[in-house]
XYZ file of C-alpha atoms in Angstrom:
568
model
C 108.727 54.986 136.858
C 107.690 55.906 140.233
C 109.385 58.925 141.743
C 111.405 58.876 144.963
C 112.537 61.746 146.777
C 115.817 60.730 148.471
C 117.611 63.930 149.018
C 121.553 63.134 146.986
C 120.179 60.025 145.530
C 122.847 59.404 143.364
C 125.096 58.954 146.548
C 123.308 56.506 148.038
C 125.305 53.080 148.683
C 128.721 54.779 147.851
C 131.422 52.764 147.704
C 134.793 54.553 148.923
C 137.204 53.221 145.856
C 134.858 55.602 143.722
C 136.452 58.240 145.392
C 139.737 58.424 143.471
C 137.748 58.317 140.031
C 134.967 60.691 140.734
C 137.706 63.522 142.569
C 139.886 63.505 139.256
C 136.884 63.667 137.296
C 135.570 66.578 139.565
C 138.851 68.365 139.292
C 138.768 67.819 135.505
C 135.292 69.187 135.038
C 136.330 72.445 136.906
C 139.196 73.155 134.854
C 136.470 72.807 132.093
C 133.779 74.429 134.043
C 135.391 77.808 135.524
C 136.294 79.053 132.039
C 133.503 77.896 130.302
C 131.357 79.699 133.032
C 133.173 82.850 132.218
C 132.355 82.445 128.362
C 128.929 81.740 129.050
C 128.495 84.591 131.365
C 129.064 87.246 128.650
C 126.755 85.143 126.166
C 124.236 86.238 128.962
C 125.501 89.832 128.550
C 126.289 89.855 132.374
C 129.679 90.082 134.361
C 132.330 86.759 133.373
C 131.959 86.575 136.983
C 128.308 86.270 137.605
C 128.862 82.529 135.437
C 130.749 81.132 138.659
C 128.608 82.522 141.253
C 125.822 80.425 139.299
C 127.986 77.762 139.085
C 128.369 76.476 142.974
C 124.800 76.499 143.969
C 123.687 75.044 141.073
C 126.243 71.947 141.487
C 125.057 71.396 145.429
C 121.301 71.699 145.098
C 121.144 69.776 141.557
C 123.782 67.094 143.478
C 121.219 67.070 146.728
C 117.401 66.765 144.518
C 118.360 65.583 140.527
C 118.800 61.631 139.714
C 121.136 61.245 137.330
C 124.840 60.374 138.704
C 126.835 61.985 135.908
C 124.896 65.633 134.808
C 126.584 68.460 135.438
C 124.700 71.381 135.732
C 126.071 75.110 135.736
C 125.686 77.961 132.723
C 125.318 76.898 129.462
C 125.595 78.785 125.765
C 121.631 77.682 124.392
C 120.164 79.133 128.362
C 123.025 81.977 128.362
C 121.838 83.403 124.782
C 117.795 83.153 125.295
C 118.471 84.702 129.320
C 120.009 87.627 126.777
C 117.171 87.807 124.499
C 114.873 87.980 127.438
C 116.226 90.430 129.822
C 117.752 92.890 126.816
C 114.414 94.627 126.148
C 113.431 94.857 129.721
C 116.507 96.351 130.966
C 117.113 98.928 128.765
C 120.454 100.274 128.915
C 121.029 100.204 132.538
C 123.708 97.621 133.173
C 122.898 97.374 137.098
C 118.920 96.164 136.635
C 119.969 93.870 133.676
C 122.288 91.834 136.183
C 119.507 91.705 138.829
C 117.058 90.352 136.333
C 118.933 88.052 135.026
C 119.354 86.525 138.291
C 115.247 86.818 138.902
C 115.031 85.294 135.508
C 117.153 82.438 137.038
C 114.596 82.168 140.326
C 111.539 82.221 138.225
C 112.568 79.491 136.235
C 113.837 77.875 139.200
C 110.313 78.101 141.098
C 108.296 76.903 137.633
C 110.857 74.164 137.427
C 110.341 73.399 141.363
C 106.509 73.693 140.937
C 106.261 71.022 137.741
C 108.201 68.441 139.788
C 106.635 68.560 142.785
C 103.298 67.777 140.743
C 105.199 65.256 138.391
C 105.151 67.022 135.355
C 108.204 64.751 134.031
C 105.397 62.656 131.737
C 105.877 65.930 129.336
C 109.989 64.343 128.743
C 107.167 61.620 127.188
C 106.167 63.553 124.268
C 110.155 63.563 123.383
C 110.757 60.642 121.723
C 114.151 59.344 121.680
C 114.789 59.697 118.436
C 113.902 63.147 118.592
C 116.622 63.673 121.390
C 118.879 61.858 119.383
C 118.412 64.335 116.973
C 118.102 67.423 119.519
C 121.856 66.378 120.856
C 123.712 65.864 117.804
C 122.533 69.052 116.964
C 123.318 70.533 119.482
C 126.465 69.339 119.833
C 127.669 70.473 116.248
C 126.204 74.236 117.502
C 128.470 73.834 120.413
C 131.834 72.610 117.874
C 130.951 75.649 115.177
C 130.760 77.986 118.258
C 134.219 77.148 119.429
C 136.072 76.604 116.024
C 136.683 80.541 116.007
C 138.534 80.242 119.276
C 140.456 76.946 117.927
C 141.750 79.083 114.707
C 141.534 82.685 116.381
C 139.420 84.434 114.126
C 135.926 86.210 114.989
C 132.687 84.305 114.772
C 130.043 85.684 113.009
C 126.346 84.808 111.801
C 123.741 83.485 114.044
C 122.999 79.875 113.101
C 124.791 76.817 112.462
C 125.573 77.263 108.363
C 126.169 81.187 108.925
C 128.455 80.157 111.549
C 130.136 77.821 109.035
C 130.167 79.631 106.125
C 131.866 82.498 109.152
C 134.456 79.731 109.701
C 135.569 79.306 105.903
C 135.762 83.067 105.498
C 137.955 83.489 107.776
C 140.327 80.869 107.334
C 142.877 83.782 105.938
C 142.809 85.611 109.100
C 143.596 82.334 111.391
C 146.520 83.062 113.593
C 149.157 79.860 114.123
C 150.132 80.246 117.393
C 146.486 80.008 118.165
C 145.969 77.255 115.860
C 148.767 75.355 117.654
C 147.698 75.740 120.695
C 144.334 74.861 120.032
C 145.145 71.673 117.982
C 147.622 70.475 120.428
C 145.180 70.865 123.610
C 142.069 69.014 121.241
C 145.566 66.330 120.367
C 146.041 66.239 123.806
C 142.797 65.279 125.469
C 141.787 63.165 122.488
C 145.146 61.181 122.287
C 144.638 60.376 126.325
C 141.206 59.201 126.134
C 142.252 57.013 123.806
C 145.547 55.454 125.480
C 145.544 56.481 128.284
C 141.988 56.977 129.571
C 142.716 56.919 132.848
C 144.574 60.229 132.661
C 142.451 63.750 133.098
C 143.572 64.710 129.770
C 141.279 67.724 129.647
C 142.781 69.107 132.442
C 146.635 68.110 131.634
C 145.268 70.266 128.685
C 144.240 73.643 130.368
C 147.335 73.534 132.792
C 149.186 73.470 129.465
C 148.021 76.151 128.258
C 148.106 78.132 131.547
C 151.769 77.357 131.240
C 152.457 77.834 127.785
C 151.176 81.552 128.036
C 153.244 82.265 131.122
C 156.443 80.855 129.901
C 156.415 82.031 125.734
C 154.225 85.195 126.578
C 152.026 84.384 124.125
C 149.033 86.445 125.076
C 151.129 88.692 124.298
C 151.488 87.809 120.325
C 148.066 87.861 119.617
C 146.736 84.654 121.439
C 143.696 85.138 123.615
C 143.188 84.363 127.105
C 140.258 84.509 129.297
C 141.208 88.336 131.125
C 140.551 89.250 134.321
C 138.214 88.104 136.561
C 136.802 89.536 140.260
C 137.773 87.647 142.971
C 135.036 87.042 146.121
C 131.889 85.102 146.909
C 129.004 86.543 145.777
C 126.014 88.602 147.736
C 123.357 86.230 148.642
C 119.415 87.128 148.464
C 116.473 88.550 146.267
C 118.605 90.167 143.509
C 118.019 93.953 144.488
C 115.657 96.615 142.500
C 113.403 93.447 141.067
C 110.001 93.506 142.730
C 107.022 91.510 142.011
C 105.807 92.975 138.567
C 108.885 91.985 137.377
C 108.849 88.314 138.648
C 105.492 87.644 137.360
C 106.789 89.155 133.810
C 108.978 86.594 134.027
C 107.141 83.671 134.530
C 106.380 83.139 131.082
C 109.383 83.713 128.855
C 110.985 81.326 132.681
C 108.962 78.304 130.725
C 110.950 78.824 127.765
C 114.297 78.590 129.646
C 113.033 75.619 131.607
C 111.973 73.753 128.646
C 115.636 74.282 126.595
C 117.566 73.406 129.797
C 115.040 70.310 130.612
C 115.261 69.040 127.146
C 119.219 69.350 126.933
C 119.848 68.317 130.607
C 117.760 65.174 130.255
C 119.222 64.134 126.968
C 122.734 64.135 128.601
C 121.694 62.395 131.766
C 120.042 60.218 129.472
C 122.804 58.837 127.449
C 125.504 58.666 130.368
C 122.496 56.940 132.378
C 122.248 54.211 129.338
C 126.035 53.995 129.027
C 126.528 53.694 133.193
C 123.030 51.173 133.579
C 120.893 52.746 134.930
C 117.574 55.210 134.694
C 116.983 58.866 135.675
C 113.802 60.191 136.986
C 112.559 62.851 134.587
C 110.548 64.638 137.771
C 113.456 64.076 139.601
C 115.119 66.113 136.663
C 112.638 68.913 137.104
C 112.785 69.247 140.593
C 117.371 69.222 140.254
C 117.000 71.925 137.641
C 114.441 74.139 139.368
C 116.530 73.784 142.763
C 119.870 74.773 140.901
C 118.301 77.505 138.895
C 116.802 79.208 142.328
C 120.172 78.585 144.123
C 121.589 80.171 140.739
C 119.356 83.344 140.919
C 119.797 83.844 144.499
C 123.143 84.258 144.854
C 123.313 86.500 142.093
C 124.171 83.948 139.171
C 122.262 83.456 135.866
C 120.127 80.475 134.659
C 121.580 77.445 134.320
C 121.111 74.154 133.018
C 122.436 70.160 132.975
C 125.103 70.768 130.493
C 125.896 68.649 127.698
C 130.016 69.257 126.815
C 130.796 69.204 130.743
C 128.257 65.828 131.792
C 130.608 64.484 128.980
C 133.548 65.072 130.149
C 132.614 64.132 133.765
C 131.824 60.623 131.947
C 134.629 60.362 130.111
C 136.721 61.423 133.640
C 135.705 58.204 135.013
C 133.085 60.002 137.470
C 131.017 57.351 139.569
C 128.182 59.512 141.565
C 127.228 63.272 142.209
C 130.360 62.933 144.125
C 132.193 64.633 141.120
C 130.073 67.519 141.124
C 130.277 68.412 144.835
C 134.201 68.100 144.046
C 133.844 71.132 141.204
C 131.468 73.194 143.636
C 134.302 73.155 146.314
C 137.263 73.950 143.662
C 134.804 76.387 142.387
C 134.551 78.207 145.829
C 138.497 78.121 146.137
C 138.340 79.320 142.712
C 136.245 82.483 143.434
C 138.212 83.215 146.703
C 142.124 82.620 145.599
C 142.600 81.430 141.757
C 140.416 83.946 139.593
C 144.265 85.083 138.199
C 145.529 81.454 137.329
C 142.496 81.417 134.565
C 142.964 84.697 133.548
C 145.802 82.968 131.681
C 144.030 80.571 130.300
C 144.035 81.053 126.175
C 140.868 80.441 125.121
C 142.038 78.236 122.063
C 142.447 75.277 124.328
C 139.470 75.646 125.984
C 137.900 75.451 122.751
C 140.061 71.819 122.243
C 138.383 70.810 125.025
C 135.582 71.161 124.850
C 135.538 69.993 121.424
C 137.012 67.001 122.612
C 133.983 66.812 124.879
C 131.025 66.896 122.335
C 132.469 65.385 119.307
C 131.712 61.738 120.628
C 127.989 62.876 121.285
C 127.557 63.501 117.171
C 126.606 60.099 117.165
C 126.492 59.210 113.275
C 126.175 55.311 113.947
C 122.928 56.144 116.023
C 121.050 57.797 112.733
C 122.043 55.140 110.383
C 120.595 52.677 112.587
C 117.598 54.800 112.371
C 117.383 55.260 108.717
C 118.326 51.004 108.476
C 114.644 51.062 109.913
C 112.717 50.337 107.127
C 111.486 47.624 104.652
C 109.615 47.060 101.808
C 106.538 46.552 103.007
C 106.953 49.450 105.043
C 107.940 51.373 102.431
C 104.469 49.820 100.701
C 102.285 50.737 103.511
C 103.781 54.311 105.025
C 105.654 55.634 101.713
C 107.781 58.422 103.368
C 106.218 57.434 106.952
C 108.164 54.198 106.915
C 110.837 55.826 108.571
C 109.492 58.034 110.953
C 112.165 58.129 113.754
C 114.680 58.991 111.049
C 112.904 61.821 110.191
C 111.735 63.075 113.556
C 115.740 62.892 114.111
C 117.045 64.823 111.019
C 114.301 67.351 111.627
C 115.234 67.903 115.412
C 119.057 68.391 114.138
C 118.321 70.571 111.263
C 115.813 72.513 113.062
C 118.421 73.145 116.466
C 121.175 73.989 113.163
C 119.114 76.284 111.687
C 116.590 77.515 114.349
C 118.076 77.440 117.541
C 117.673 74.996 120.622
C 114.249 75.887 121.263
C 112.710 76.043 117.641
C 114.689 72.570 117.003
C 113.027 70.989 119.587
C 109.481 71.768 118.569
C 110.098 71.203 115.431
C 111.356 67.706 116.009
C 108.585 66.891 118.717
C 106.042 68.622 115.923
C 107.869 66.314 113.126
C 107.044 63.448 115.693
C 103.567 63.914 116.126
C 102.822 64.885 112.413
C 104.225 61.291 111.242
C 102.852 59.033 114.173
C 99.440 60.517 113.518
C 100.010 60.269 110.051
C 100.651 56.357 110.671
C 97.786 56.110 112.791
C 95.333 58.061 110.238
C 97.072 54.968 107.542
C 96.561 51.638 109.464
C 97.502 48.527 107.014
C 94.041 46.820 106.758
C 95.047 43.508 105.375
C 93.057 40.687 104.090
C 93.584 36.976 105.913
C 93.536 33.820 104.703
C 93.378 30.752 106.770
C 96.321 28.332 107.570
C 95.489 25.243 109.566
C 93.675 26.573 112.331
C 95.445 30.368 112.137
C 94.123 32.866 110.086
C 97.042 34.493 108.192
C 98.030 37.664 106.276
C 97.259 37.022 103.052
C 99.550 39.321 101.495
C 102.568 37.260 103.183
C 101.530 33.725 102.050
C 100.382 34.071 98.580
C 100.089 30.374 97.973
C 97.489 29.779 100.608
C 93.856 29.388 98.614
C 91.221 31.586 100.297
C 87.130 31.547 98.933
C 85.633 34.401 96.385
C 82.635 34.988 98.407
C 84.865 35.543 102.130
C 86.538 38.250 103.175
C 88.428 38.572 106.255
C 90.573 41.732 107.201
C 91.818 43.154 110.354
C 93.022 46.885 110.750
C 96.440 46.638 112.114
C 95.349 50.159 114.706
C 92.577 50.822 116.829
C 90.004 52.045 115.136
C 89.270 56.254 115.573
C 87.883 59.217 113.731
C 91.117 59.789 112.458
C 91.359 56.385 110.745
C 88.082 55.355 110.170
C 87.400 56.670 106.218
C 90.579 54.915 105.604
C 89.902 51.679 106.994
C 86.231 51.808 105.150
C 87.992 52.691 101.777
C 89.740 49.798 102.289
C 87.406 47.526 102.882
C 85.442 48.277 100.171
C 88.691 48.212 97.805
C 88.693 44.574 99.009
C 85.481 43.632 98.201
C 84.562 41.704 94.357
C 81.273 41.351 93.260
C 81.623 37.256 94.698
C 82.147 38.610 98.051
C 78.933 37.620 100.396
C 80.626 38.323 103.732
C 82.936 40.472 105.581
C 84.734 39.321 108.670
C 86.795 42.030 110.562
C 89.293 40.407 112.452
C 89.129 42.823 116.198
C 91.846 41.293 117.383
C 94.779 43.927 116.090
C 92.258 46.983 117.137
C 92.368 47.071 120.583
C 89.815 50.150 120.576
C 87.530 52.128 119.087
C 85.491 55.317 118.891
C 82.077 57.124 118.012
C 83.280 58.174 114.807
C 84.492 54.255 114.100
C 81.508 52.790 115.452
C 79.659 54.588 113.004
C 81.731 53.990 110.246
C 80.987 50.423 110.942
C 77.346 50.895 111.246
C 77.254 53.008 108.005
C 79.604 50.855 106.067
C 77.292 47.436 107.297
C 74.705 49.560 105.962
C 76.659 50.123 102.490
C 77.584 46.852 101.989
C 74.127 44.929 102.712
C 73.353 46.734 99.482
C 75.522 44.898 97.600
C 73.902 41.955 99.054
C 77.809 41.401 101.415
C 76.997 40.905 104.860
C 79.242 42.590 107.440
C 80.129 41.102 110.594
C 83.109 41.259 113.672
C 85.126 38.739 115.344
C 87.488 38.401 118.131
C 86.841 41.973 119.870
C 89.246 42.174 122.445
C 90.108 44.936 125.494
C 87.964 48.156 125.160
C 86.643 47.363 122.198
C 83.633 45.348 122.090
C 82.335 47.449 125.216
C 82.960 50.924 122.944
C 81.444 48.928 119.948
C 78.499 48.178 122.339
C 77.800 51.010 123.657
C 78.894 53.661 121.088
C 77.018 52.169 117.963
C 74.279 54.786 116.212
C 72.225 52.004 114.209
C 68.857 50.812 115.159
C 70.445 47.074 114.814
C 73.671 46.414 116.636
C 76.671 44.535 114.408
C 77.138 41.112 115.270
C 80.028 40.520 117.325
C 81.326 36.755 117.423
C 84.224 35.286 119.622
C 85.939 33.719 116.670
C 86.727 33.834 113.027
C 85.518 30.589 112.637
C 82.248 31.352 114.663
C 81.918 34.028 112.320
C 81.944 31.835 109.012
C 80.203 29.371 110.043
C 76.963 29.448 108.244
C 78.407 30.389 105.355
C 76.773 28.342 102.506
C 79.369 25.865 101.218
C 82.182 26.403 103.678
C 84.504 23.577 102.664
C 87.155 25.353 102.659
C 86.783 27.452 105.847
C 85.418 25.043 108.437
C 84.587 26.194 111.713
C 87.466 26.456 114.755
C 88.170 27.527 118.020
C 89.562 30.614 117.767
């Protein structure tokens, strides 16, 4: 898809009665948003505060260059935990210079992510197949449900990954307090109940207010429930984060892929699947260029990387947002926020923020979307492929179970690896089937058994182009075919769009083979690049005949009765 760069494209022929629908879902992301950013903030092992600084930029100058209508980008837990793992060793113990490169970290990923859109590096959101996103989100979305099921019950989380993190859960089940239990079952009741009857009512935020409420009127912070705490009040200093020179940027630059690569991979699967649900496509270098802009907006006003963020792009869809409009709505509340309600959230008990968000995900663990995957399959690709057969399937499972047990970075290689492994698997295995003829058609044989074919012809086509990687396989199989009656060999080109040095020799070598055996080799129907990389490629001192039909092929065949000649 061709790029465009229309600065807020997603606002482009607004329509004023989306207004309504994209301010309550705006208001109902930032009541998701402002704590969230908090939480996320000390996954990043900076300030709760530096979260929202990150938080407006990112919203305007992702709003301004990204594509998709619905992403919402700000701090998330999968960028917040590897900006930690980064900037740990390198700042030591001293608290001020971790902030500061944190916030570089942010503006190096933000100029890598600038630099790859600019020269339309969205082709590498190719090599992600949707399957494997599939895979990468549900995944990710049951790391995101574990992660907040300690909040829901109040107990501690432990363990790193998703089954430690589980097994955590059922540990503590004797240590869950019931006031947060109730609170946290009643928000997730809340917000689920009202998308379902009454979706036109911001149930996530009739949630938080709640909450707010609750604790303020039974003092329940007080009896054990937690809340959010205090958090600074003020915008935020604006510049080069100070004490970071260039040294440090450049060290920076490479672990800045890494970040760039999670947040890419987990912003453009949930642009993806509100884009499918709302009709219409994002730009993946559009992508590239929204998240590098946010992430240097981030880092220099002394936030922390951020990325398009799967819990709170769902609940801006499920808000009824229209446009980017929604988004420019949270960075203003977000402003007000910093300057004049930092104490109304420090009441907010964490229990139903985990309901919410919750609430958020736990449509995006899309069950129905595997099956269909694994329903991909028959018999005869079950005969052909064995355990290839269902590829997708497995490139899914392996991108969820890899995120579960990995992390969001390890899952997704793993899952694009899976990918690769079993489509070049495939394409090492082409089905090289033998035809028999059917009127004027030349058929698989294998699929009309009650079609009479000759002893002394073979035709087969290779269902692939033909490469190094495919080319014993195809000759094994050729051979296989052959009896002692067979006299010649017709290879149907038509299915094998190309072919290589390596193939064209195989060719040459297995001509060569069977002319031994008295069979006689030749090619029909060579179509695209392939009879000009047959032509020019071959190694043999006598060039394989190349004929514009089947029937041309056959033609002198002694006796054809059965296969007379044809136009095709």
């Amino acid at each position: 898809m061709a790029t465009t760069w229309l600065v807020f494209e997603s606002l482009q022929g607004y329509r004023t009665r989306w207004l309504r629908a994209d301010v309550i879902a705006g208001l109902t992301v930032w009541a998701v948003l402002v704590p969230e950013a908090l939480a996320y903030a000390s996954i990043a092992g900076v300030p709760p505060v530096v979260g929202l600084y990150a938080a407006v930029p990112s919203l305007v100058l992702y709003a301004l260059a990204g594509s998709s209508r619905h992403l919402v980008v700000g701090p998330m837990s999968a960028t917040a935990a590897l900006s930690a793992a980064i900037i740990t060793p390198l700042a030591g113990a001293d608290a001020g210079r971790y902030v500061a490169l944190s916030a570089a970290l942010a503006i190096a990923t933000g100029v890598i992510g600038l630099i790859a859109g600019l020269i339309r590096l969205g082709f590498v959101a190719s090599f992600i197949s949707e399957p494997v996103l599939k895979g990468f989100i549900v995944g990710l979305a049951l790391t995101i449900i574990i992660g907040q099921v300690p909040k829901l019950l109040g107990i501690d989380k432990s363990g790193e990954d998703f089954f430690e993190q589980v097994w955590g859960v059922i540990t503590g089940l004797g240590s869950t307090d019931w006031r947060t239990l109730l609170v946290g079952v009643l928000s997730l009741a809340v917000v689920l109940g009202l998308k379902r009857w009454l979706p036109l009512v911001p149930g996530s935020l009739l949630a938080v207010l709640g909450g707010i409420v609750a604790v303020a009127v039974f003092g329940l912070d007080e009896k054990g429930v937690a809340i959010v705490g205090h958090i600074d009040a003020g915008l935020p200093p604006i510049g080069i984060p100070g004490g970071v020179g260039f040294r440090d940027f450049v060290d920076l630059l490479g672990p800045a892929v890494g970040v760039l690569l999670i947040g890419f991979a987990e912003g453009l699967g949930a642009a993806k699947t509100y884009a499918a649900k709302a009709g219409y496509e994002v730009d993946p270098n559009r992508e590239l260029l929204g998240l590098g802009a946010a992430n240097f907006g981030a880092g220099f006003t002394s936030g922390m990387v951020v990325n398009g963020s799967l819990s709170k792009t769902a609940v801006n869809g499920s808000a009824g947002a229209k446009t980017q409009v929604s988004g420019l709505v949270v960075a203003a509340l977000t402003v007000v926020t910093l300057l004049f309600l930092t104490g109304l959230f420090e009441k907010l008990p964490e229990a139903t923020l985990a309901g919410v968000v919750i609430a958020a995900v736990i449509e995006l663990v899309d069950v129905r979307s595997l099956r269909r995957l694994y329903g991909v399959w028959t018999e005869r690709l079950g005969s052909i492929y064995g355990v290839a057969a269902r590829a997708d399937f497995a490139a899914a499972l392996a991108a969820m179970f890899g995120v579960l047990m990995f992390g969001t970075l390890p899952g997704l290689l793993i899952g694009i690896g899976i990918s690769m492994l079993l489509l070049l698997y495939r394409a090492s295995q082409p089905h090289v089937v033998p035809l028999v003829k059917s009127d004027s058609v030349w058929v698989d044989a294998e699929q009309n058994p009650d079609l009479p074919g000759r002893a002394d012809l073979l035709v087969v086509r290779a269902e692939s182009g033909l490469f190094f990687a495919n080319a014993d396989h195809v000759r094994h199989r050729i051979e296989q075919l052959c009896t002692d009656r067979t006299r010649l060999v017709v290879l149907d080109a038509e299915t094998s769009p190309t072919i290589d040095v390596s193939a064209a020799t195989m060719l040459t070598e297995l001509r060569d083979a069977l002319a031994r055996r008295q069979i006689d080799l030749r090619v029909a129907r060579s179509i695209g690049q392939f009879g000009d990389e047959l032509g020019t490629a071959e190694t043999g001192k006598h060039p394989l005949p190349v004929y514009p039909t089947v029937g041309a092929a056959v033609a002198d065949l002694p006796e054809n009765t059965e296969t007379p000649n044809d136009d095709r």
